[in-house]
PDB file of C-alpha atoms in Angstrom:
ATOM      1  CA  ALA A   1       5.456   8.409  16.011  1.00 79.00           C
ATOM      2  CA  GLN A   2       3.617   8.302  13.197  1.00 87.00           C
ATOM      3  CA  SER A   3       0.529   6.105  13.000  1.00 93.00           C
ATOM      4  CA  VAL A   4      -2.662   5.147  11.426  1.00 96.00           C
ATOM      5  CA  ALA A   5      -5.500   3.719  13.173  1.00 97.00           C
ATOM      6  CA  GLN A   6      -8.778   1.820  11.605  1.00 97.00           C
ATOM      7  CA  PRO A   7     -10.502   1.091  14.560  1.00 96.00           C
ATOM      8  CA  GLU A   8     -12.892  -1.296  13.207  1.00 96.00           C
ATOM      9  CA  ASP A   9     -11.597  -4.924  12.128  1.00 96.00           C
ATOM     10  CA  GLN A  10     -14.952  -5.624  10.151  1.00 97.00           C
ATOM     11  CA  VAL A  11     -17.707  -3.257   9.252  1.00 98.00           C
ATOM     12  CA  ASN A  12     -21.195  -5.275   8.325  1.00 98.00           C
ATOM     13  CA  VAL A  13     -24.004  -3.099   6.301  1.00 98.00           C
ATOM     14  CA  ALA A  14     -26.969  -4.196   4.634  1.00 98.00           C
ATOM     15  CA  GLU A  15     -26.807  -3.930   0.695  1.00 98.00           C
ATOM     16  CA  GLY A  16     -28.145  -0.287   0.020  1.00 97.00           C
ATOM     17  CA  ASN A  17     -27.531   1.090   3.094  1.00 98.00           C
ATOM     18  CA  PRO A  18     -24.593   4.197   3.670  1.00 98.00           C
ATOM     19  CA  LEU A  19     -21.093   2.579   4.880  1.00 97.00           C
ATOM     20  CA  THR A  20     -18.630   4.243   7.028  1.00 98.00           C
ATOM     21  CA  VAL A  21     -15.364   2.815   7.255  1.00 98.00           C
ATOM     22  CA  LYS A  22     -12.699   5.204   9.720  1.00 98.00           C
ATOM     23  CA  CYS A  23      -9.845   6.123   9.411  1.00 98.00           C
ATOM     24  CA  THR A  24      -7.715   8.477  12.025  1.00 97.00           C
ATOM     25  CA  TYR A  25      -4.140   9.253  11.769  1.00 95.00           C
ATOM     26  CA  SER A  26      -1.123  11.059  14.055  1.00 94.00           C
ATOM     27  CA  VAL A  27       0.768  12.927  11.428  1.00 86.00           C
ATOM     28  CA  SER A  28       2.210  16.281  12.190  1.00 78.00           C
ATOM     29  CA  GLY A  29       1.958  18.787   8.980  1.00 76.00           C
ATOM     30  CA  ASN A  30      -0.352  18.110   6.128  1.00 82.00           C
ATOM     31  CA  PRO A  31       0.093  14.822   5.281  1.00 88.00           C
ATOM     32  CA  TYR A  32      -1.516  13.046   2.251  1.00 92.00           C
ATOM     33  CA  LEU A  33      -4.224  10.574   2.763  1.00 95.00           C
ATOM     34  CA  PHE A  34      -5.435   7.488   0.466  1.00 96.00           C
ATOM     35  CA  TRP A  35      -7.849   4.833   0.414  1.00 98.00           C
ATOM     36  CA  TYR A  36      -7.340   1.450  -1.185  1.00 97.00           C
ATOM     37  CA  VAL A  37      -9.368  -1.802  -1.679  1.00 96.00           C
ATOM     38  CA  GLN A  38      -8.158  -4.951  -1.653  1.00 92.00           C
ATOM     39  CA  TYR A  39     -10.010  -8.158  -3.313  1.00 89.00           C
ATOM     40  CA  PRO A  40      -8.812 -11.437  -2.195  1.00 83.00           C
ATOM     41  CA  ASN A  41      -5.826 -12.779  -4.680  1.00 76.00           C
ATOM     42  CA  ARG A  42      -5.390  -9.311  -5.842  1.00 80.00           C
ATOM     43  CA  GLY A  43      -3.339  -6.422  -5.308  1.00 83.00           C
ATOM     44  CA  LEU A  44      -4.203  -3.121  -3.585  1.00 91.00           C
ATOM     45  CA  GLN A  45      -6.207  -0.901  -5.697  1.00 94.00           C
ATOM     46  CA  PHE A  46      -6.435   2.798  -5.537  1.00 94.00           C
ATOM     47  CA  LEU A  47     -10.055   4.043  -4.569  1.00 96.00           C
ATOM     48  CA  LEU A  48      -9.252   7.837  -4.034  1.00 96.00           C
ATOM     49  CA  LYS A  49      -6.790  10.458  -2.695  1.00 95.00           C
ATOM     50  CA  TYR A  50      -6.540  13.751  -0.716  1.00 95.00           C
ATOM     51  CA  ILE A  51      -3.864  16.224  -1.365  1.00 91.00           C
ATOM     52  CA  THR A  52      -5.277  19.529  -0.516  1.00 88.00           C
ATOM     53  CA  GLY A  53      -8.733  21.624  -1.577  1.00 88.00           C
ATOM     54  CA  ASP A  54     -12.352  20.090  -1.159  1.00 91.00           C
ATOM     55  CA  ASN A  55     -12.442  17.985   2.006  1.00 93.00           C
ATOM     56  CA  LEU A  56     -14.772  16.096   0.674  1.00 96.00           C
ATOM     57  CA  VAL A  57     -13.298  13.866  -2.176  1.00 96.00           C
ATOM     58  CA  LYS A  58     -15.002  11.565  -4.315  1.00 96.00           C
ATOM     59  CA  GLY A  59     -13.174   8.308  -5.869  1.00 95.00           C
ATOM     60  CA  SER A  60     -13.904   5.327  -7.915  1.00 92.00           C
ATOM     61  CA  TYR A  61     -17.051   3.107  -7.580  1.00 93.00           C
ATOM     62  CA  GLY A  62     -19.304   5.590  -6.034  1.00 96.00           C
ATOM     63  CA  PHE A  63     -16.747   5.888  -3.173  1.00 97.00           C
ATOM     64  CA  GLU A  64     -16.197   9.185  -0.858  1.00 97.00           C
ATOM     65  CA  ALA A  65     -13.970  10.432   1.849  1.00 98.00           C
ATOM     66  CA  GLU A  66     -14.095  13.294   3.878  1.00 95.00           C
ATOM     67  CA  PHE A  67     -11.013  15.245   5.730  1.00 95.00           C
ATOM     68  CA  ASN A  68     -11.194  16.731   8.748  1.00 94.00           C
ATOM     69  CA  LYS A  69      -8.095  18.353   9.905  1.00 91.00           C
ATOM     70  CA  SER A  70      -9.486  19.162  13.259  1.00 92.00           C
ATOM     71  CA  GLN A  71     -10.154  15.364  13.986  1.00 94.00           C
ATOM     72  CA  THR A  72      -7.114  13.876  11.926  1.00 94.00           C
ATOM     73  CA  SER A  73      -9.408  11.796  10.515  1.00 96.00           C
ATOM     74  CA  PHE A  74     -10.680  10.392   6.873  1.00 97.00           C
ATOM     75  CA  HIS A  75     -13.453   8.215   6.997  1.00 98.00           C
ATOM     76  CA  LEU A  76     -14.531   6.194   3.631  1.00 98.00           C
ATOM     77  CA  LYS A  77     -18.284   6.505   2.845  1.00 98.00           C
ATOM     78  CA  LYS A  78     -20.621   5.740   0.277  1.00 98.00           C
ATOM     79  CA  PRO A  79     -24.246   6.546   0.123  1.00 97.00           C
ATOM     80  CA  SER A  80     -25.559   2.937  -0.756  1.00 97.00           C
ATOM     81  CA  ALA A  81     -23.272  -0.496  -0.278  1.00 97.00           C
ATOM     82  CA  LEU A  82     -23.096  -3.146  -2.734  1.00 97.00           C
ATOM     83  CA  VAL A  83     -22.599  -6.735  -2.148  1.00 97.00           C
ATOM     84  CA  SER A  84     -19.718  -6.378  -4.402  1.00 95.00           C
ATOM     85  CA  ASP A  85     -17.988  -3.835  -2.097  1.00 97.00           C
ATOM     86  CA  SER A  86     -17.348  -6.465   0.294  1.00 97.00           C
ATOM     87  CA  ALA A  87     -13.460  -6.421   0.752  1.00 96.00           C
ATOM     88  CA  LEU A  88     -10.595  -5.198   2.771  1.00 95.00           C
ATOM     89  CA  TYR A  89     -10.227  -1.427   2.637  1.00 97.00           C
ATOM     90  CA  PHE A  90      -6.933   0.156   3.787  1.00 97.00           C
ATOM     91  CA  CYS A  91      -6.450   3.686   4.704  1.00 97.00           C
ATOM     92  CA  ALA A  92      -2.579   5.165   4.159  1.00 96.00           C
ATOM     93  CA  VAL A  93      -1.063   8.108   4.851  1.00 94.00           C
ATOM     94  CA  SER A  94       2.018   9.816   3.193  1.00 91.00           C
ATOM     95  CA  PRO A  95       3.444  12.086   5.358  1.00 84.00           C
ATOM     96  CA  GLY A  96       4.549  13.779   2.256  1.00 74.00           C
ATOM     97  CA  GLY A  97       2.906  17.067   2.701  1.00 60.00           C
ATOM     98  CA  THR A  98       5.085  17.940   6.108  1.00 54.00           C
ATOM     99  CA  THR A  99       8.844  18.904   6.706  1.00 57.00           C
ATOM    100  CA  SER A 100       9.829  15.135   6.743  1.00 55.00           C
ATOM    101  CA  GLY A 101       9.263  14.886   2.844  1.00 55.00           C
ATOM    102  CA  THR A 102       8.745  11.288   2.877  1.00 65.00           C
ATOM    103  CA  TYR A 103       6.473   9.777   0.622  1.00 86.00           C
ATOM    104  CA  LYS A 104       6.188   6.089   1.727  1.00 91.00           C
ATOM    105  CA  TYR A 105       2.905   5.201   2.654  1.00 94.00           C
ATOM    106  CA  ILE A 106       2.074   4.513   6.432  1.00 94.00           C
ATOM    107  CA  PHE A 107      -0.774   1.944   6.406  1.00 96.00           C
ATOM    108  CA  GLY A 108      -3.817   1.303   8.742  1.00 96.00           C
ATOM    109  CA  THR A 109      -4.457  -2.682   9.670  1.00 94.00           C
ATOM    110  CA  GLY A 110      -7.224  -2.636   7.560  1.00 96.00           C
ATOM    111  CA  THR A 111     -10.946  -3.136   7.929  1.00 97.00           C
ATOM    112  CA  ARG A 112     -13.050  -6.169   6.217  1.00 97.00           C
ATOM    113  CA  LEU A 113     -16.278  -4.633   4.661  1.00 97.00           C
ATOM    114  CA  LYS A 114     -19.194  -6.929   4.716  1.00 97.00           C
ATOM    115  CA  VAL A 115     -22.152  -6.007   2.588  1.00 97.00           C
ATOM    116  CA  LEU A 116     -25.252  -8.261   3.292  1.00 96.00           C
ATOM    117  CA  ALA A 117     -27.593  -9.124   0.503  1.00 94.00           C
TER     118      ALA A 117
ATOM    119  CA  GLU B   1      -5.703  -0.274 -17.860  1.00 78.00           C
ATOM    120  CA  PRO B   2      -2.114  -0.412 -17.007  1.00 83.00           C
ATOM    121  CA  GLU B   3      -1.060  -2.662 -14.205  1.00 91.00           C
ATOM    122  CA  VAL B   4       2.104  -3.497 -12.124  1.00 95.00           C
ATOM    123  CA  THR B   5       3.237  -6.734 -12.259  1.00 95.00           C
ATOM    124  CA  GLN B   6       4.575  -9.301  -9.605  1.00 97.00           C
ATOM    125  CA  THR B   7       6.600 -12.835 -10.296  1.00 97.00           C
ATOM    126  CA  PRO B   8       6.473 -15.404  -8.714  1.00 97.00           C
ATOM    127  CA  SER B   9       2.819 -15.516  -6.833  1.00 95.00           C
ATOM    128  CA  HIS B  10       4.121 -17.755  -4.348  1.00 97.00           C
ATOM    129  CA  GLN B  11       8.160 -18.592  -3.767  1.00 97.00           C
ATOM    130  CA  VAL B  12       9.192 -21.170  -1.166  1.00 98.00           C
ATOM    131  CA  THR B  13      12.728 -21.192   0.043  1.00 98.00           C
ATOM    132  CA  GLN B  14      14.843 -22.552   2.595  1.00 98.00           C
ATOM    133  CA  MET B  15      16.306 -20.466   5.494  1.00 98.00           C
ATOM    134  CA  GLY B  16      19.900 -18.656   4.149  1.00 97.00           C
ATOM    135  CA  GLN B  17      18.996 -19.098   0.544  1.00 98.00           C
ATOM    136  CA  GLU B  18      18.870 -15.863  -1.524  1.00 98.00           C
ATOM    137  CA  VAL B  19      15.748 -14.938  -3.553  1.00 98.00           C
ATOM    138  CA  ILE B  20      14.778 -12.567  -5.956  1.00 98.00           C
ATOM    139  CA  LEU B  21      11.430 -10.943  -6.391  1.00 98.00           C
ATOM    140  CA  ARG B  22      10.609  -9.131  -9.602  1.00 97.00           C
ATOM    141  CA  CYS B  23       8.320  -6.399 -10.587  1.00 97.00           C
ATOM    142  CA  VAL B  24       7.105  -5.009 -13.702  1.00 97.00           C
ATOM    143  CA  PRO B  25       5.861  -1.048 -12.909  1.00 96.00           C
ATOM    144  CA  ILE B  26       3.687   0.610 -14.869  1.00 95.00           C
ATOM    145  CA  SER B  27       5.719   1.856 -18.139  1.00 92.00           C
ATOM    146  CA  ASN B  28       5.796   5.749 -17.586  1.00 91.00           C
ATOM    147  CA  HIS B  29       5.970   5.657 -13.966  1.00 94.00           C
ATOM    148  CA  LEU B  30       9.134   6.903 -12.115  1.00 91.00           C
ATOM    149  CA  TYR B  31       8.830   6.429  -8.604  1.00 92.00           C
ATOM    150  CA  PHE B  32       9.212   2.819  -7.167  1.00 95.00           C
ATOM    151  CA  TYR B  33       8.626   0.904  -3.787  1.00 96.00           C
ATOM    152  CA  TRP B  34       8.385  -2.345  -2.275  1.00 97.00           C
ATOM    153  CA  TYR B  35       6.144  -3.106   0.827  1.00 98.00           C
ATOM    154  CA  ARG B  36       5.658  -6.091   3.041  1.00 96.00           C
ATOM    155  CA  GLN B  37       2.939  -7.574   5.080  1.00 93.00           C
ATOM    156  CA  ILE B  38       3.347 -10.088   7.335  1.00 93.00           C
ATOM    157  CA  LEU B  39       0.538 -12.451   8.094  1.00 89.00           C
ATOM    158  CA  GLY B  40      -2.143 -10.794  10.405  1.00 84.00           C
ATOM    159  CA  GLN B  41       0.090  -7.461  10.453  1.00 88.00           C
ATOM    160  CA  LYS B  42       0.416  -4.375   8.672  1.00 89.00           C
ATOM    161  CA  VAL B  43       1.632  -3.214   5.577  1.00 94.00           C
ATOM    162  CA  GLU B  44       5.167  -1.928   6.107  1.00 95.00           C
ATOM    163  CA  PHE B  45       7.050  -0.146   3.888  1.00 96.00           C
ATOM    164  CA  LEU B  46      10.399  -1.124   2.921  1.00 97.00           C
ATOM    165  CA  VAL B  47      12.142   0.929   0.488  1.00 96.00           C
ATOM    166  CA  SER B  48      11.832   3.633  -2.200  1.00 93.00           C
ATOM    167  CA  PHE B  49      13.638   3.885  -5.449  1.00 93.00           C
ATOM    168  CA  TYR B  50      14.218   6.757  -7.942  1.00 90.00           C
ATOM    169  CA  ASN B  51      16.444   7.760 -10.684  1.00 88.00           C
ATOM    170  CA  ASN B  52      18.424   4.332 -10.027  1.00 89.00           C
ATOM    171  CA  GLU B  53      19.038   4.835  -6.411  1.00 90.00           C
ATOM    172  CA  ILE B  54      16.929   4.059  -2.903  1.00 92.00           C
ATOM    173  CA  SER B  55      15.441   7.550  -1.683  1.00 90.00           C
ATOM    174  CA  GLU B  56      14.298   6.020   1.544  1.00 91.00           C
ATOM    175  CA  LYS B  57      14.629   2.716   3.347  1.00 93.00           C
ATOM    176  CA  SER B  58      13.308   1.610   6.385  1.00 94.00           C
ATOM    177  CA  GLU B  59      14.843  -0.188   9.133  1.00 94.00           C
ATOM    178  CA  ILE B  60      13.739  -3.264   8.088  1.00 94.00           C
ATOM    179  CA  PHE B  61      15.222  -3.184   4.931  1.00 96.00           C
ATOM    180  CA  ASP B  62      19.106  -4.000   6.335  1.00 94.00           C
ATOM    181  CA  ASP B  63      22.365  -5.300   4.494  1.00 94.00           C
ATOM    182  CA  GLN B  64      20.243  -8.388   3.683  1.00 96.00           C
ATOM    183  CA  PHE B  65      17.953  -6.830   1.006  1.00 97.00           C
ATOM    184  CA  SER B  66      18.907  -4.975  -1.965  1.00 97.00           C
ATOM    185  CA  VAL B  67      17.083  -3.495  -4.774  1.00 97.00           C
ATOM    186  CA  GLU B  68      17.390  -3.229  -8.358  1.00 95.00           C
ATOM    187  CA  ARG B  69      16.509  -1.709 -11.809  1.00 92.00           C
ATOM    188  CA  PRO B  70      18.455  -3.847 -13.980  1.00 86.00           C
ATOM    189  CA  ASP B  71      16.646  -2.911 -17.479  1.00 87.00           C
ATOM    190  CA  GLY B  72      14.084  -0.182 -18.286  1.00 78.00           C
ATOM    191  CA  SER B  73      11.095  -2.582 -17.159  1.00 87.00           C
ATOM    192  CA  ASN B  74      12.158  -4.810 -14.251  1.00 93.00           C
ATOM    193  CA  PHE B  75      12.286  -3.625 -10.570  1.00 96.00           C
ATOM    194  CA  THR B  76      13.929  -6.538  -8.356  1.00 97.00           C
ATOM    195  CA  LEU B  77      13.824  -7.008  -4.377  1.00 98.00           C
ATOM    196  CA  LYS B  78      16.884  -9.390  -3.443  1.00 98.00           C
ATOM    197  CA  ILE B  79      17.047 -11.020   0.117  1.00 98.00           C
ATOM    198  CA  ARG B  80      20.443 -12.421   0.329  1.00 96.00           C
ATOM    199  CA  SER B  81      20.201 -14.973   3.051  1.00 95.00           C
ATOM    200  CA  THR B  82      16.284 -15.655   4.131  1.00 97.00           C
ATOM    201  CA  LYS B  83      15.537 -15.823   7.716  1.00 97.00           C
ATOM    202  CA  LEU B  84      12.072 -17.358   8.721  1.00 97.00           C
ATOM    203  CA  GLU B  85      10.812 -13.915   9.702  1.00 96.00           C
ATOM    204  CA  ASP B  86      11.026 -12.853   6.006  1.00 97.00           C
ATOM    205  CA  SER B  87       8.339 -14.795   5.362  1.00 98.00           C
ATOM    206  CA  ALA B  88       5.160 -12.426   4.358  1.00 97.00           C
ATOM    207  CA  MET B  89       3.751 -10.825   1.296  1.00 96.00           C
ATOM    208  CA  TYR B  90       5.543  -8.763  -0.652  1.00 97.00           C
ATOM    209  CA  PHE B  91       3.949  -5.607  -2.562  1.00 97.00           C
ATOM    210  CA  CYS B  92       5.659  -3.641  -5.092  1.00 97.00           C
ATOM    211  CA  ALA B  93       4.283  -0.094  -6.090  1.00 97.00           C
ATOM    212  CA  SER B  94       4.778   2.809  -8.628  1.00 96.00           C
ATOM    213  CA  SER B  95       3.885   6.160  -8.963  1.00 94.00           C
ATOM    214  CA  GLU B  96       4.012   8.559 -11.819  1.00 93.00           C
ATOM    215  CA  THR B  97       4.769  11.801  -9.648  1.00 88.00           C
ATOM    216  CA  LEU B  98       6.301  12.038  -6.305  1.00 85.00           C
ATOM    217  CA  ILE B  99       2.590  13.106  -4.434  1.00 84.00           C
ATOM    218  CA  GLY B 100       0.619  10.760  -7.020  1.00 87.00           C
ATOM    219  CA  GLU B 101      -0.949   7.657  -5.827  1.00 92.00           C
ATOM    220  CA  GLN B 102       1.107   4.546  -5.958  1.00 95.00           C
ATOM    221  CA  TYR B 103      -0.106   1.449  -8.028  1.00 95.00           C
ATOM    222  CA  PHE B 104       0.611  -2.165  -6.391  1.00 95.00           C
ATOM    223  CA  GLY B 105       1.284  -4.979  -7.786  1.00 95.00           C
ATOM    224  CA  PRO B 106      -0.875  -8.447  -6.724  1.00 93.00           C
ATOM    225  CA  GLY B 107       2.077  -9.466  -4.365  1.00 95.00           C
ATOM    226  CA  THR B 108       4.765 -12.163  -3.916  1.00 97.00           C
ATOM    227  CA  ARG B 109       4.025 -14.495  -1.090  1.00 97.00           C
ATOM    228  CA  LEU B 110       7.358 -15.712   0.441  1.00 98.00           C
ATOM    229  CA  THR B 111       7.421 -18.425   2.369  1.00 98.00           C
ATOM    230  CA  VAL B 112      10.539 -19.473   4.457  1.00 98.00           C
ATOM    231  CA  THR B 113      11.284 -22.558   5.812  1.00 97.00           C
TER     232      THR B 113
END
């Protein structure tokens, strides 16, 4: 079955330190990969995506993510965390690039990022 | 910046009642989606909609559910006879292209009592 895993329910990091939020997926073929952030009482906000090309993709607010096909991972990173980055982060995979041809999102369970001042 | 809007933000209904959740997607978007998130669980795909018809639906999306785009702006999800287990946050999303990123609304919290 197709699935997305975010192994950490919560990640704590000190302000100014680099952060990593992990995501691995189990989808055959060449899926499309996305990261979203959710602030309280807000919808899911798009951060970045990988469709094809360079394995390191840059997105909003200084976030970037590295696609690793052999490890089926798409970890979210930021060189220097801000307190305002504290939120819930979701990894999503669309099998659209595979033979199944479906473009729905399969979500991970979310990781709560807490940046400490 | 254009955004997806949803109304109401919170809906409380009794079991067996019909509810309609409303969404206004971004105006030039062509692909529309509904997802739901039961408290403490993953966000799950319900249905996708394009060119006035359902493109794909999940096993959750049974005969109690329907979607409609009644005019050029609204996209609705109807649950005909709500069950307790339909209590969840429902998110609408839209995208400009098939492989483009989806933009999500703030959600409607549905509580079935």
